[in-house]
Coordinates of C-alpha atoms and ligand atoms in Angstrom, one line a residue:
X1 CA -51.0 -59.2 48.6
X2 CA -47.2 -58.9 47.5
X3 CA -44.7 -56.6 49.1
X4 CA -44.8 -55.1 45.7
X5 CA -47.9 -53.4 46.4
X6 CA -47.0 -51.3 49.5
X7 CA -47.6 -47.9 48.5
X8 CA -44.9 -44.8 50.1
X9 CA -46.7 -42.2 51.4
X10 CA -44.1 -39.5 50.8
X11 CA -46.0 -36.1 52.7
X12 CA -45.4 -32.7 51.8
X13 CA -47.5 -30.9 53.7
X14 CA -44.5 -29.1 55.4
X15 CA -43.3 -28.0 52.1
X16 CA -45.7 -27.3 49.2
X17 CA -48.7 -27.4 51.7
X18 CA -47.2 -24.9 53.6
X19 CA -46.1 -22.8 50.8
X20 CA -49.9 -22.0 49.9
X21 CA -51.3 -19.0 51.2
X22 CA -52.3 -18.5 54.4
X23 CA -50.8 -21.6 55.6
X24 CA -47.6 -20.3 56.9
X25 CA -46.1 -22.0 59.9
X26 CA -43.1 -21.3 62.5
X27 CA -40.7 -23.6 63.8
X28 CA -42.6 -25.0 66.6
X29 CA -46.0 -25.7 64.4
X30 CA -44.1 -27.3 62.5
X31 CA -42.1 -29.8 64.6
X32 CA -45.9 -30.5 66.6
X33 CA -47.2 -31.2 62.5
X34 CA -44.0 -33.3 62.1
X35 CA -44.5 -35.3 65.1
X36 CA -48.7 -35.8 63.9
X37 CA -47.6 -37.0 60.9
X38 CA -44.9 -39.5 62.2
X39 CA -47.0 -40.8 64.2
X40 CA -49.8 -41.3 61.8
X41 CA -47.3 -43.1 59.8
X42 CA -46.1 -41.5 56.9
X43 CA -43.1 -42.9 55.1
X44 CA -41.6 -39.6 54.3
X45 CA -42.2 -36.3 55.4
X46 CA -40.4 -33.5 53.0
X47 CA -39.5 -30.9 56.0
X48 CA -39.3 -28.2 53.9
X49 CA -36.7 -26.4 51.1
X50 CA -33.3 -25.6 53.5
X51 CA -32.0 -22.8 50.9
X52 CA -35.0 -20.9 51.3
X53 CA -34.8 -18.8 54.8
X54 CA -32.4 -19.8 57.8
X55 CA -36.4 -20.5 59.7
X56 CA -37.0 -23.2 57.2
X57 CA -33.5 -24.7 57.4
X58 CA -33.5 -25.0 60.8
X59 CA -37.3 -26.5 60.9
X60 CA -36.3 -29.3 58.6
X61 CA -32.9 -29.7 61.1
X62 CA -35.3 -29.8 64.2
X63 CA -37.3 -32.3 62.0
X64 CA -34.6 -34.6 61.3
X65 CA -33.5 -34.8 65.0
X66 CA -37.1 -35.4 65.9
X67 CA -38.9 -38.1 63.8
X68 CA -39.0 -41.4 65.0
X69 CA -39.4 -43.5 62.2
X70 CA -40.2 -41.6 59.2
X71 CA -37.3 -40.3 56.6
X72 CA -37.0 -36.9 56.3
X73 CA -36.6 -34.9 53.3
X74 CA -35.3 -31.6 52.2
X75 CA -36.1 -30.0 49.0
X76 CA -33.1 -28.5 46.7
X77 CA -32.8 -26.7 43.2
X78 CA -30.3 -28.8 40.9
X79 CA -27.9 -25.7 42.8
X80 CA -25.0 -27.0 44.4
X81 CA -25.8 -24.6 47.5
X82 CA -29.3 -25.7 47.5
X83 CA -28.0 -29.1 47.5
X84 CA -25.5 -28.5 50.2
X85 CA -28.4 -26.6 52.5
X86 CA -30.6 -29.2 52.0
X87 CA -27.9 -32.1 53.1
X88 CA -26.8 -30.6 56.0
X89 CA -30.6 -30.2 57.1
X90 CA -30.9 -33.8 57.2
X91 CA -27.7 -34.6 58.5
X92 CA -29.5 -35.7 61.8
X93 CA -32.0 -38.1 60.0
X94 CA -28.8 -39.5 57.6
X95 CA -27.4 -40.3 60.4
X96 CA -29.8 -43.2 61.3
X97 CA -30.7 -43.6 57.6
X98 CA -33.7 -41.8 57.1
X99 CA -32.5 -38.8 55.3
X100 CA -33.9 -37.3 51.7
X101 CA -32.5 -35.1 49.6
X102 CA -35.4 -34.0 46.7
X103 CA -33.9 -32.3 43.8
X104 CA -35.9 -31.0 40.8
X105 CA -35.5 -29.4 37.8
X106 CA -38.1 -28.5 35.2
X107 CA -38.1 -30.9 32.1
X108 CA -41.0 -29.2 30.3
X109 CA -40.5 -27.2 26.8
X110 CA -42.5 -24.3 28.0
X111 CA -40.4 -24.5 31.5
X112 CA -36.9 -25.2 29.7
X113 CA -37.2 -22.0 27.0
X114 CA -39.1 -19.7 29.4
X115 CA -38.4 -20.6 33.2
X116 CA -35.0 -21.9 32.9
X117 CA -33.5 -20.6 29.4
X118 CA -31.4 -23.3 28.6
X119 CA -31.4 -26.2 26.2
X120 CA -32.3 -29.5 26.7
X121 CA -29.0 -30.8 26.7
X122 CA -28.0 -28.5 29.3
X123 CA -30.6 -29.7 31.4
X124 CA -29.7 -33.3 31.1
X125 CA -26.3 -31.6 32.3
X126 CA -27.7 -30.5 35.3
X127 CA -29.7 -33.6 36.3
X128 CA -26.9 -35.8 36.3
X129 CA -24.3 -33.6 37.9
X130 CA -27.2 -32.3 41.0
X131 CA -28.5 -36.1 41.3
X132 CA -24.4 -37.1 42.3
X133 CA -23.6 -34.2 43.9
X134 CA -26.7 -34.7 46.3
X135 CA -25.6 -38.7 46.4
X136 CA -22.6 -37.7 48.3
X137 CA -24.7 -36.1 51.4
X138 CA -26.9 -39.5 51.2
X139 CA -27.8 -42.7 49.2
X140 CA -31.6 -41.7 49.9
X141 CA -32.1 -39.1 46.5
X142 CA -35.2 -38.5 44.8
X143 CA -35.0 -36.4 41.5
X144 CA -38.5 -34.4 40.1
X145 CA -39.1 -33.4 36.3
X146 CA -40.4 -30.6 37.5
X147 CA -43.9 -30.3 34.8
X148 CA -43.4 -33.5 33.7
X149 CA -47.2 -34.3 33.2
X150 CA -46.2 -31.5 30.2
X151 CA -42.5 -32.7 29.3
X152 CA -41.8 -34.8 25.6
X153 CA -42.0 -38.5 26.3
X154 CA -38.5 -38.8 24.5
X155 CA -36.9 -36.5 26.3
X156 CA -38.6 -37.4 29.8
X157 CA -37.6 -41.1 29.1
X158 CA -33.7 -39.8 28.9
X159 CA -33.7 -37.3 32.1
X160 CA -35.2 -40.3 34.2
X161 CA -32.5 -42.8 32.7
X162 CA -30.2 -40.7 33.5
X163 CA -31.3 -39.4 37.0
X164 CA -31.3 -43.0 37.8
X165 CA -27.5 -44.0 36.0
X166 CA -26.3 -41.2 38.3
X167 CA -28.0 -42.8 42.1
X168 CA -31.4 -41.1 42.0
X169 CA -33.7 -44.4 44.0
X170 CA -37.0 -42.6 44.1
X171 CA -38.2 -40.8 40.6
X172 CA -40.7 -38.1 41.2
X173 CA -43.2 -37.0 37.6
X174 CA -45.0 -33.9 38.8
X175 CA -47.9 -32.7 37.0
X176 CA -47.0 -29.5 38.3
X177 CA -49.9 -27.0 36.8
X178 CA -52.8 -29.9 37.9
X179 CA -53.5 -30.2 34.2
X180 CA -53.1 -34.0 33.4
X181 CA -56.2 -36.1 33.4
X182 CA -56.2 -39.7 34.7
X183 CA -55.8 -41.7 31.9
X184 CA -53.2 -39.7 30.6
X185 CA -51.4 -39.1 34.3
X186 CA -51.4 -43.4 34.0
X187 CA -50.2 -43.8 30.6
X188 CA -47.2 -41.5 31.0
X189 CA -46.3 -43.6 34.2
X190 CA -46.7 -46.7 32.5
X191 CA -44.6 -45.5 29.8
X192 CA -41.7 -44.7 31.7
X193 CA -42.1 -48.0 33.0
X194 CA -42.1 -49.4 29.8
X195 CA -38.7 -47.2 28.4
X196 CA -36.6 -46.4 30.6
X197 CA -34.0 -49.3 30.5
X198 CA -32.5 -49.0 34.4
X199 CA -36.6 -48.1 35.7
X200 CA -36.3 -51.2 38.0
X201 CA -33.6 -49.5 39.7
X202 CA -35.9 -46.7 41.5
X203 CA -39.6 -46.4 42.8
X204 CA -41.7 -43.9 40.7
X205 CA -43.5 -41.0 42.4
X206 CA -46.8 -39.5 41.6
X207 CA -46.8 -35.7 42.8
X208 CA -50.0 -34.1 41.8
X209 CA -51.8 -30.8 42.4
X210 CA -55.2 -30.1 42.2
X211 CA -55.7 -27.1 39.5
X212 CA -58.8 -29.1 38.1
X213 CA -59.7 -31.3 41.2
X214 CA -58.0 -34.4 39.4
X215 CA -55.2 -34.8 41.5
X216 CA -55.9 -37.7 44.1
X217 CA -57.3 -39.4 40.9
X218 CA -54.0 -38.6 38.5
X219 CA -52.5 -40.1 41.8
X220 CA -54.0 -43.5 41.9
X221 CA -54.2 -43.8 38.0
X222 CA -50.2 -43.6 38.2
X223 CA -50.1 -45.9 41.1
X224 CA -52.1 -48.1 38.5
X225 CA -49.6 -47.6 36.3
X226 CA -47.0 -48.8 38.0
X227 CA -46.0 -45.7 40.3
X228 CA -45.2 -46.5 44.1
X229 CA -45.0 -43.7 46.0
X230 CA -47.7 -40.9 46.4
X231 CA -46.8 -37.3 47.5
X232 CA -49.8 -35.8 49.3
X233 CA -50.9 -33.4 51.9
X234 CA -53.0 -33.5 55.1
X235 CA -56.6 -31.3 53.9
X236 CA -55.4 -30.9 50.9
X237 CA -53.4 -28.0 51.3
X238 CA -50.7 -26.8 48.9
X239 CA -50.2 -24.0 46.2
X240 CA -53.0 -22.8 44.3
X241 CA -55.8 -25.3 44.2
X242 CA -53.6 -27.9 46.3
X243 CA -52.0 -31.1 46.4
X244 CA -53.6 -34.6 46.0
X245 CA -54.5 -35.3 49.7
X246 CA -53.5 -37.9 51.8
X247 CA -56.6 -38.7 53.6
X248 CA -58.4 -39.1 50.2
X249 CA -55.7 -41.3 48.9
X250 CA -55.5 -43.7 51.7
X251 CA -59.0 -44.3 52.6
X252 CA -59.9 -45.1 49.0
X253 CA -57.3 -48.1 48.7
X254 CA -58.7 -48.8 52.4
X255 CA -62.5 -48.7 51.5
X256 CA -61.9 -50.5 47.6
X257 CA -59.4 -52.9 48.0
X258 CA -61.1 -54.8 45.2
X259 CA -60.2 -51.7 43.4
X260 CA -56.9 -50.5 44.5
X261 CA -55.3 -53.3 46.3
X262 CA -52.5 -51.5 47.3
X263 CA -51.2 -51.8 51.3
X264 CA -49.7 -48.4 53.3
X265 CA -48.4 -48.2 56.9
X266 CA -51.2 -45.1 57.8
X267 CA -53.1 -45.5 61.0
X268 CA -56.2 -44.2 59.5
X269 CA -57.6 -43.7 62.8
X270 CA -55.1 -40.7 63.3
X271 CA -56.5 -39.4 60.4
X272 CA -59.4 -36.7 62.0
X273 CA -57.0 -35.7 64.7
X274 CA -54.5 -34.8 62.1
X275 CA -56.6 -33.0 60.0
X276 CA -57.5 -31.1 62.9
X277 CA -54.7 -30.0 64.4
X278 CA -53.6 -28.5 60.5
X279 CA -56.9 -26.5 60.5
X280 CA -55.8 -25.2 63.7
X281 CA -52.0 -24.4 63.3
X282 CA -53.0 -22.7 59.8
X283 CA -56.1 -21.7 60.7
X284 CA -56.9 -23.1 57.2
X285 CA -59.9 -24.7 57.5
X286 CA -61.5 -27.6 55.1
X287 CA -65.1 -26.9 53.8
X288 CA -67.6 -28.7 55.0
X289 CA -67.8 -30.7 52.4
X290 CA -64.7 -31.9 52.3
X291 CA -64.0 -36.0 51.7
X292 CA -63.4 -37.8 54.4
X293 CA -62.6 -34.9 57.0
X294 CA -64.9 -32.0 56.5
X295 CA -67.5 -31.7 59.0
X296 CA -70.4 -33.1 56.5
X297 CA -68.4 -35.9 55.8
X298 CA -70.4 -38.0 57.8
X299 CA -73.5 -36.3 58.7
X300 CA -76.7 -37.7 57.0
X301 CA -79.2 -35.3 57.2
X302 CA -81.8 -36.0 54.7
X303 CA -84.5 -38.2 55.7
X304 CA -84.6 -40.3 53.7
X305 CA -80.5 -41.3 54.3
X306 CA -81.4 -41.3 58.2
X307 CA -84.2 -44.1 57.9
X308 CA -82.0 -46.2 55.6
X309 CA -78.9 -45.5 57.7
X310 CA -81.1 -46.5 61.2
X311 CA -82.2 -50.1 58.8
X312 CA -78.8 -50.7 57.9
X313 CA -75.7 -48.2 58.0
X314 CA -74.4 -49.7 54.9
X315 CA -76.9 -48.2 52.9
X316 CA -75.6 -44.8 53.3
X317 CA -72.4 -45.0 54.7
X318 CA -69.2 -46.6 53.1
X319 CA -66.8 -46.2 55.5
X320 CA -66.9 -46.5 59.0
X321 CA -66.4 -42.3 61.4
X322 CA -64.2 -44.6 63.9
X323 CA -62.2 -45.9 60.7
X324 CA -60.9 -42.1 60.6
X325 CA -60.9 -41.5 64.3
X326 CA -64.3 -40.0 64.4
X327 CA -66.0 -40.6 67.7
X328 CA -69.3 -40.7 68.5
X329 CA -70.2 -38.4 71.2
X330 CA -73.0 -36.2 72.4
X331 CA -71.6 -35.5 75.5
X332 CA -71.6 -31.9 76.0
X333 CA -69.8 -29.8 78.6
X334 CA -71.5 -27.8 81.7
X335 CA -70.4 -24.7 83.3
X336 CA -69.6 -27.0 86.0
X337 CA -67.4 -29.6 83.9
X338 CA -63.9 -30.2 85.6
X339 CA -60.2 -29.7 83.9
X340 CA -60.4 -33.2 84.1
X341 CA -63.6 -34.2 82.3
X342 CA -62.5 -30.9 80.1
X343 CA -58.8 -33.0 79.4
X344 CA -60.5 -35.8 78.4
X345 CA -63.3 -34.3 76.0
X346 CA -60.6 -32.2 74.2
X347 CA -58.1 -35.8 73.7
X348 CA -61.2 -37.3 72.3
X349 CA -61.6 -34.7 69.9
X350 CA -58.5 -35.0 68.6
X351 CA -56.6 -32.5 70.6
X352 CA -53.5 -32.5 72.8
X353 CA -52.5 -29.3 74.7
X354 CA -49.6 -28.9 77.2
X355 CA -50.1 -27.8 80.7
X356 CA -50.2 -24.2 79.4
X357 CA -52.6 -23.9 76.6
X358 CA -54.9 -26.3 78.6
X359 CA -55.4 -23.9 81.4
X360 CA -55.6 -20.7 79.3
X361 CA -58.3 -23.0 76.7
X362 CA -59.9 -24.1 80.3
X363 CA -60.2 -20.3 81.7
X364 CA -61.9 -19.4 78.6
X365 CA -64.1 -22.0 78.5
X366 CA -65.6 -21.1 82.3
X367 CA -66.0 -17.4 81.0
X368 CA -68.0 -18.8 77.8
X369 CA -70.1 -21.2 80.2
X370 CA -70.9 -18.6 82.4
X371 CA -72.3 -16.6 79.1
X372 CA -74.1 -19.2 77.0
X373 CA -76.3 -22.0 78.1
X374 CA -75.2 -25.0 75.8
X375 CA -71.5 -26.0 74.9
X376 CA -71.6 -28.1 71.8
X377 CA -68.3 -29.7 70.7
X378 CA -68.2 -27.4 67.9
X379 CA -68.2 -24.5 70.5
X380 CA -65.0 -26.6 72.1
X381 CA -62.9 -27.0 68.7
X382 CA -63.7 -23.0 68.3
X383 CA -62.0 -22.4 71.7
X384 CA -58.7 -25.1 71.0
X385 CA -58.0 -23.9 67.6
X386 CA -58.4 -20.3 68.5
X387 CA -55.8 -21.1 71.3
X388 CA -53.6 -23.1 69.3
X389 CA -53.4 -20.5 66.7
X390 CA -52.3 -18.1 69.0
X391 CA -49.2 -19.6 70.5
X392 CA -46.3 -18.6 70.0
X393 CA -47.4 -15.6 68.4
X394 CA -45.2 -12.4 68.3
X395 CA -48.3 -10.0 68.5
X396 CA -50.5 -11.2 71.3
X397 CA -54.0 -9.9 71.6
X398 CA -54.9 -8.8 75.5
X399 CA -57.9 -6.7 75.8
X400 CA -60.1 -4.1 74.0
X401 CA -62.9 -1.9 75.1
X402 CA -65.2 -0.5 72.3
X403 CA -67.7 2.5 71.8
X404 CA -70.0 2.4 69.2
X405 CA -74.0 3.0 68.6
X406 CA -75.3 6.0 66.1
X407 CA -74.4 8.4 68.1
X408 CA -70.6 9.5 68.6
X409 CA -67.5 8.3 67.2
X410 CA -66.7 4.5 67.1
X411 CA -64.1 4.1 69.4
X412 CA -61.9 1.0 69.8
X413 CA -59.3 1.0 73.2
X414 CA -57.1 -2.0 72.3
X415 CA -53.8 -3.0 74.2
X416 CA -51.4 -5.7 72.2
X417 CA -48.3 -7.3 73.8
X418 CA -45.2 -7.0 70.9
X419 CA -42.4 -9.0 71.7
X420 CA -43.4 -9.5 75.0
X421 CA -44.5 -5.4 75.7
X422 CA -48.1 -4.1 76.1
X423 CA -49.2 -1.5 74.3
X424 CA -51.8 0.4 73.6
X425 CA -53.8 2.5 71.2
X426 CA -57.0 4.2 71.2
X427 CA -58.2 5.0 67.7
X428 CA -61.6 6.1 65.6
X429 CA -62.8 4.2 62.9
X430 CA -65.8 4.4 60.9
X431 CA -67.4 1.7 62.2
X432 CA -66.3 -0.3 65.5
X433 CA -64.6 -3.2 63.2
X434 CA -62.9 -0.4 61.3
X435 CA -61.6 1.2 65.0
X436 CA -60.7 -2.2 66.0
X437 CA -58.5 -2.5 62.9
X438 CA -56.9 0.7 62.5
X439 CA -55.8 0.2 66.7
X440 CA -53.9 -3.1 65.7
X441 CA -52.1 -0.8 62.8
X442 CA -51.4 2.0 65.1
X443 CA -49.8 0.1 67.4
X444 CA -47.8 -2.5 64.8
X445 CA -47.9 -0.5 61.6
X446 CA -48.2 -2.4 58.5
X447 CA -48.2 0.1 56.0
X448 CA -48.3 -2.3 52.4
X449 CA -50.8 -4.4 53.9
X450 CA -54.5 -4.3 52.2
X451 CA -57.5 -6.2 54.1
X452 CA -58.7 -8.5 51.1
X453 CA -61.5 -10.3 53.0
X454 CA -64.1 -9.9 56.5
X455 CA -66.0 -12.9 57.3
X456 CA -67.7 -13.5 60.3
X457 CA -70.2 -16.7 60.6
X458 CA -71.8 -18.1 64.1
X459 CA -69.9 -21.8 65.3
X460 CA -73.3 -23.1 66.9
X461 CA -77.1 -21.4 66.6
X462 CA -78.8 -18.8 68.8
X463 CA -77.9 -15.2 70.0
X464 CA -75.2 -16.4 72.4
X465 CA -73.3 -18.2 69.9
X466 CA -69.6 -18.1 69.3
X467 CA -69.0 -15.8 66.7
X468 CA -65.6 -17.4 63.9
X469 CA -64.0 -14.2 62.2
X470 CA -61.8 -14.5 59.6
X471 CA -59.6 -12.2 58.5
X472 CA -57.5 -12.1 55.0
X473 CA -54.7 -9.5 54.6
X474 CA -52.4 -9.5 51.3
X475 CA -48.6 -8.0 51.2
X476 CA -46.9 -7.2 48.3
X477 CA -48.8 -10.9 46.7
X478 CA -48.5 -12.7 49.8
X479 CA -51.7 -13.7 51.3
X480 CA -52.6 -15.0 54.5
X481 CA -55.7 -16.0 57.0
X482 CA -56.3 -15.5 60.3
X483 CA -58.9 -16.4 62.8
X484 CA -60.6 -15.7 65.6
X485 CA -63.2 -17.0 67.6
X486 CA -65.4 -15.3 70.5
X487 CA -68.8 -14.9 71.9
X488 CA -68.2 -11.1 71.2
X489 CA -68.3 -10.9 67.5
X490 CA -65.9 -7.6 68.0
X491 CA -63.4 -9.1 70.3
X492 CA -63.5 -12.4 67.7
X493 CA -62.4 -9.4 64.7
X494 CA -59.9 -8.3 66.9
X495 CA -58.5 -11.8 67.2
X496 CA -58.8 -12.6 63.6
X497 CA -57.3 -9.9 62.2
X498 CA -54.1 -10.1 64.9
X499 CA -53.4 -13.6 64.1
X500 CA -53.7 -12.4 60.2
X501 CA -51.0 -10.0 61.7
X502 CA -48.9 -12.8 62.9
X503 CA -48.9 -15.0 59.7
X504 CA -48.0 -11.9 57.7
X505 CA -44.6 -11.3 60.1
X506 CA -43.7 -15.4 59.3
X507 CA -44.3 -15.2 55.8
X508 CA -42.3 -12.1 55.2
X509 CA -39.2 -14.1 56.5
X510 CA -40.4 -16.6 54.0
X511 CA -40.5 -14.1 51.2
X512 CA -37.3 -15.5 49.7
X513 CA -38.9 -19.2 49.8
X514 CA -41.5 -18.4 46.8
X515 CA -38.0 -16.2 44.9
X516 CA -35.9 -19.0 45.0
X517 CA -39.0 -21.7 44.6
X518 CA -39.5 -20.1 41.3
X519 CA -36.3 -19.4 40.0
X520 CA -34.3 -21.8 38.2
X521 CA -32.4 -23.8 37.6
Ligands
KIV1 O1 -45.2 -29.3 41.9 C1 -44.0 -29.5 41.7 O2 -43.5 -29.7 40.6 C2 -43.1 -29.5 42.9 C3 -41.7 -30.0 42.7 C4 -40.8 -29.2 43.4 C5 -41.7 -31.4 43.0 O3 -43.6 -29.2 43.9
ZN2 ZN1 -45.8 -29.4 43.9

């Protein structure tokens, strides 16, 4: 297999992944995501959009001090200040040669006239002077036709000519609204390859999102066509219905080379852990159903699938669970477990906590022992990702006391720590969820703030299982998830709905990310 088959995984799960509701995350979940996805060996990881908030400048700064062998990318408007923000984001990472600057600009008819109001020419403007002006931060530019699944072949043809003619060396062709089809996603990549005179001169980028669940498909018809770099997410995650993910994407050119012989540098065996550690920082979690890294992924439950699987796995099973880091394991902790037998179950399933969050996930895990009989590893992931959600957090969750029954009023006695003080409510609700609620509003009012969503399933069978909540609270069109997990159903609502809290105080500093992300030019 030629070198001219390596495919760049360029991942964006930092930017448009974290720009999708409910997936909001400060600086430190990001730098632990960035690290992940370094080390599961990503080419590129776009850091975020610099302009957008001084918290997502400084991320993508952190970022580009940190990484240890991927490039690191900051997004930019064709806006000299955008530009600018975005170059000195990276400065760390151009300084050993591994710094991006991604500019776009909208190419489409519909985006031109309506988005952007100017003409076409004036456009073509603007690509050539942002794609130079970004050149003279670093010799690393990538330049996006922003809705170019939707942009005039004519007129893509001479925006990517001269995006390249001014120093752009990676050439992004979003299909923006996920509303190409395969064959159609190809054909417009092979005919820029076919067109544009100076093409040689840059690698071509697929960048597609997932409106009509075509977008790791769009992604590999392109790479068929010629493209050589894939823009992706971990899970999936991005605005609206997502981007193409990456763990679809790579274990389909790993499990039909025949098919897609194409090489990457992804240790696929990261993959699980990776995936894990999103669902837990976001508290975003993938359906069960989910390719490659839901929990059904690999579970064959029918009969008739088990009998052929026990004959031969191959019969059921095209890809190996190690081949993504999935390890087979029935062990299952006792009350009496040890931090050390605890340490070493949580690294297998993917997790790695500092001293810290290890003792606080271990004190919790001797209090659910003592209360339920079994621990699954399900019952485990509940406690981690309830614990890693909650670092860090502004609004800390430290105890409640509830009345309810039919007689009386629902009482909920809840005490919060803000910014590092306790405080405390004690409230009436209708209901004990309601009281629970209305205590965490007393005590950090949220006035604009509507509860859009109450969910509450059980992680493992039986009356003493775990209980998940989650929680969905929408702000002036911003909307965001929280979590929770507890044996106490109430306490687990509490939990949820103060981590929803949480991801509501980081997305209101992000509120001028989704202004400027859809303002022109
Ligand atoms: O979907 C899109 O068009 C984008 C661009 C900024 C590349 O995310
Ligand atoms: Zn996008």
């Amino acid at each position: 297999m030629s070198d001219n088959n390596r495919i760049i995984i360029f991942d964006t799960t930092l930017r448009d992944g974290e720009q999708s509701p409910g997936c909001a995350m400060n600086l430190e979940e990001k730098l632990r995501m960035a690290r992940l996805l370094d080390e599961l060996g990503v080419d590129v990881i776009e850091a975020g959009f610099p302009i957008a908030s001084p918290g997502d400048f400084e991320a993508v700064y952190e970022i580009s001090k940190a990484m240890k062998t991927a490039a690191v990318c900051g997004l930019a408007r064709a806006i000299k200040a955008d530009i600018e923000a975005a170059g000195n984001a990276i400065k760390p990472a151009t300084d050993q040669g591994r710094g991006r600057i991604h500019t776009f600009i909208s190419t489409s008819p519909l985006h031109m006239k309506h988005k952007l109001q100017m003409s076409p020419e004036a456009v073509l403007e603007k690509v050539e002077e942002s794609v130079k002006f970004a050149r003279s931060f670093t010799d690393d530019v990538e330049w996006s036709a922003e809705d170019a699944s939707r942009t005039e072949d004519d007129f893509l043809c001479r925006t990517v000519e001269a995006a390249i003619k001014a120093g752009a060396t990676t050439i992004n062709i979003p299909d923006t609204v996920g509303y190409a089809v395969p064959e159609e996603y190809g054909a417009k990549i092979a005919m820029l390859m076919d067109r544009v005179p100076n093409i040689d001169q840059a690698v071509l980028s697929t960048h597609c999102h997932n409106d009509l669940g075509l977008a790791v498909a769009n992604s590999l018809a392109g790479v068929q066509a010629g493209a050589r770099q894939i823009e992706c997410t971990v899970n999936g995650i991005g605005e609206r219905a997502g981007n193409a993910a990456l763990e679809e994407i790579v274990m389909a050119m790993r499990t039909r080379p025949d098919m897609l012989p194409y090489t990457n540098k992804i240790d696929t065996q990261r993959i699980i852990k990776t995936s894990r550690n999103l669902s837990a920082i976001t508290g975003f979690n993938v359906q069960p159903n989910k390719a490659i890294v839901g929990a059904n992924a690999f579970a064959h439950a029918s009969g008739i699938h088990q009998d052929g699987m026990l004959k031969n796995v191959q019969t059921y099973e095209i890809m190996t669970p190690e081949s993504v880091g999935l390890k087979e394991s029935t062990l299952v902790m006792a009350k009496h477990s040890g931090r050390h037998a605890f340490r070493t179950k949580l690294e297998e399933l993917g997790f790695e906590l500092d001293d810290n969050a290890l003792a606080e996930v271990f004190a919790r895990f001797k209090i659910l022992a003592d209360k339920k009989k079994e621990i699954f590893e399900d019952d485990l992931i509940a406690l981690v990702e309830d614990e890693v959600i909650r670092h860090n957090e502004r609004v800390q969750f430290v105890s409640l006391q509830t009345q309810s029954g039919t007689v009386g009023p629902q009482v909920a006695d809840m005490v919060l720590c803000v910014d590092g003080a306790e405080q405390q409510a004690r409230v009436e609700g209708n209901g004990a969820v309601d009281a629970i609620f209305k205590a965490v509003r007393a005590i950090y009012p949220h006035p604009d703030a509507r509860l859009k969503q109450y969910q509450v399933h059980g992680i493992t069978g039986g009356t003493d299982a775990q209980a998940e909540v989650s929680v969905r609270l929408e702000e002036n069109g911003r909307t965001v998830n929280g979590q929770g997990a507890d044996s106490d159903t109430l306490m687990a609502s509490a939990r949820a709905y103060v981590n929803a809290l949480n991801k509501l105080l980081i997305r209101r500093e992000k509120q001028v990310d989704a202004q400027v992300r859809h303002a022109g030019p």
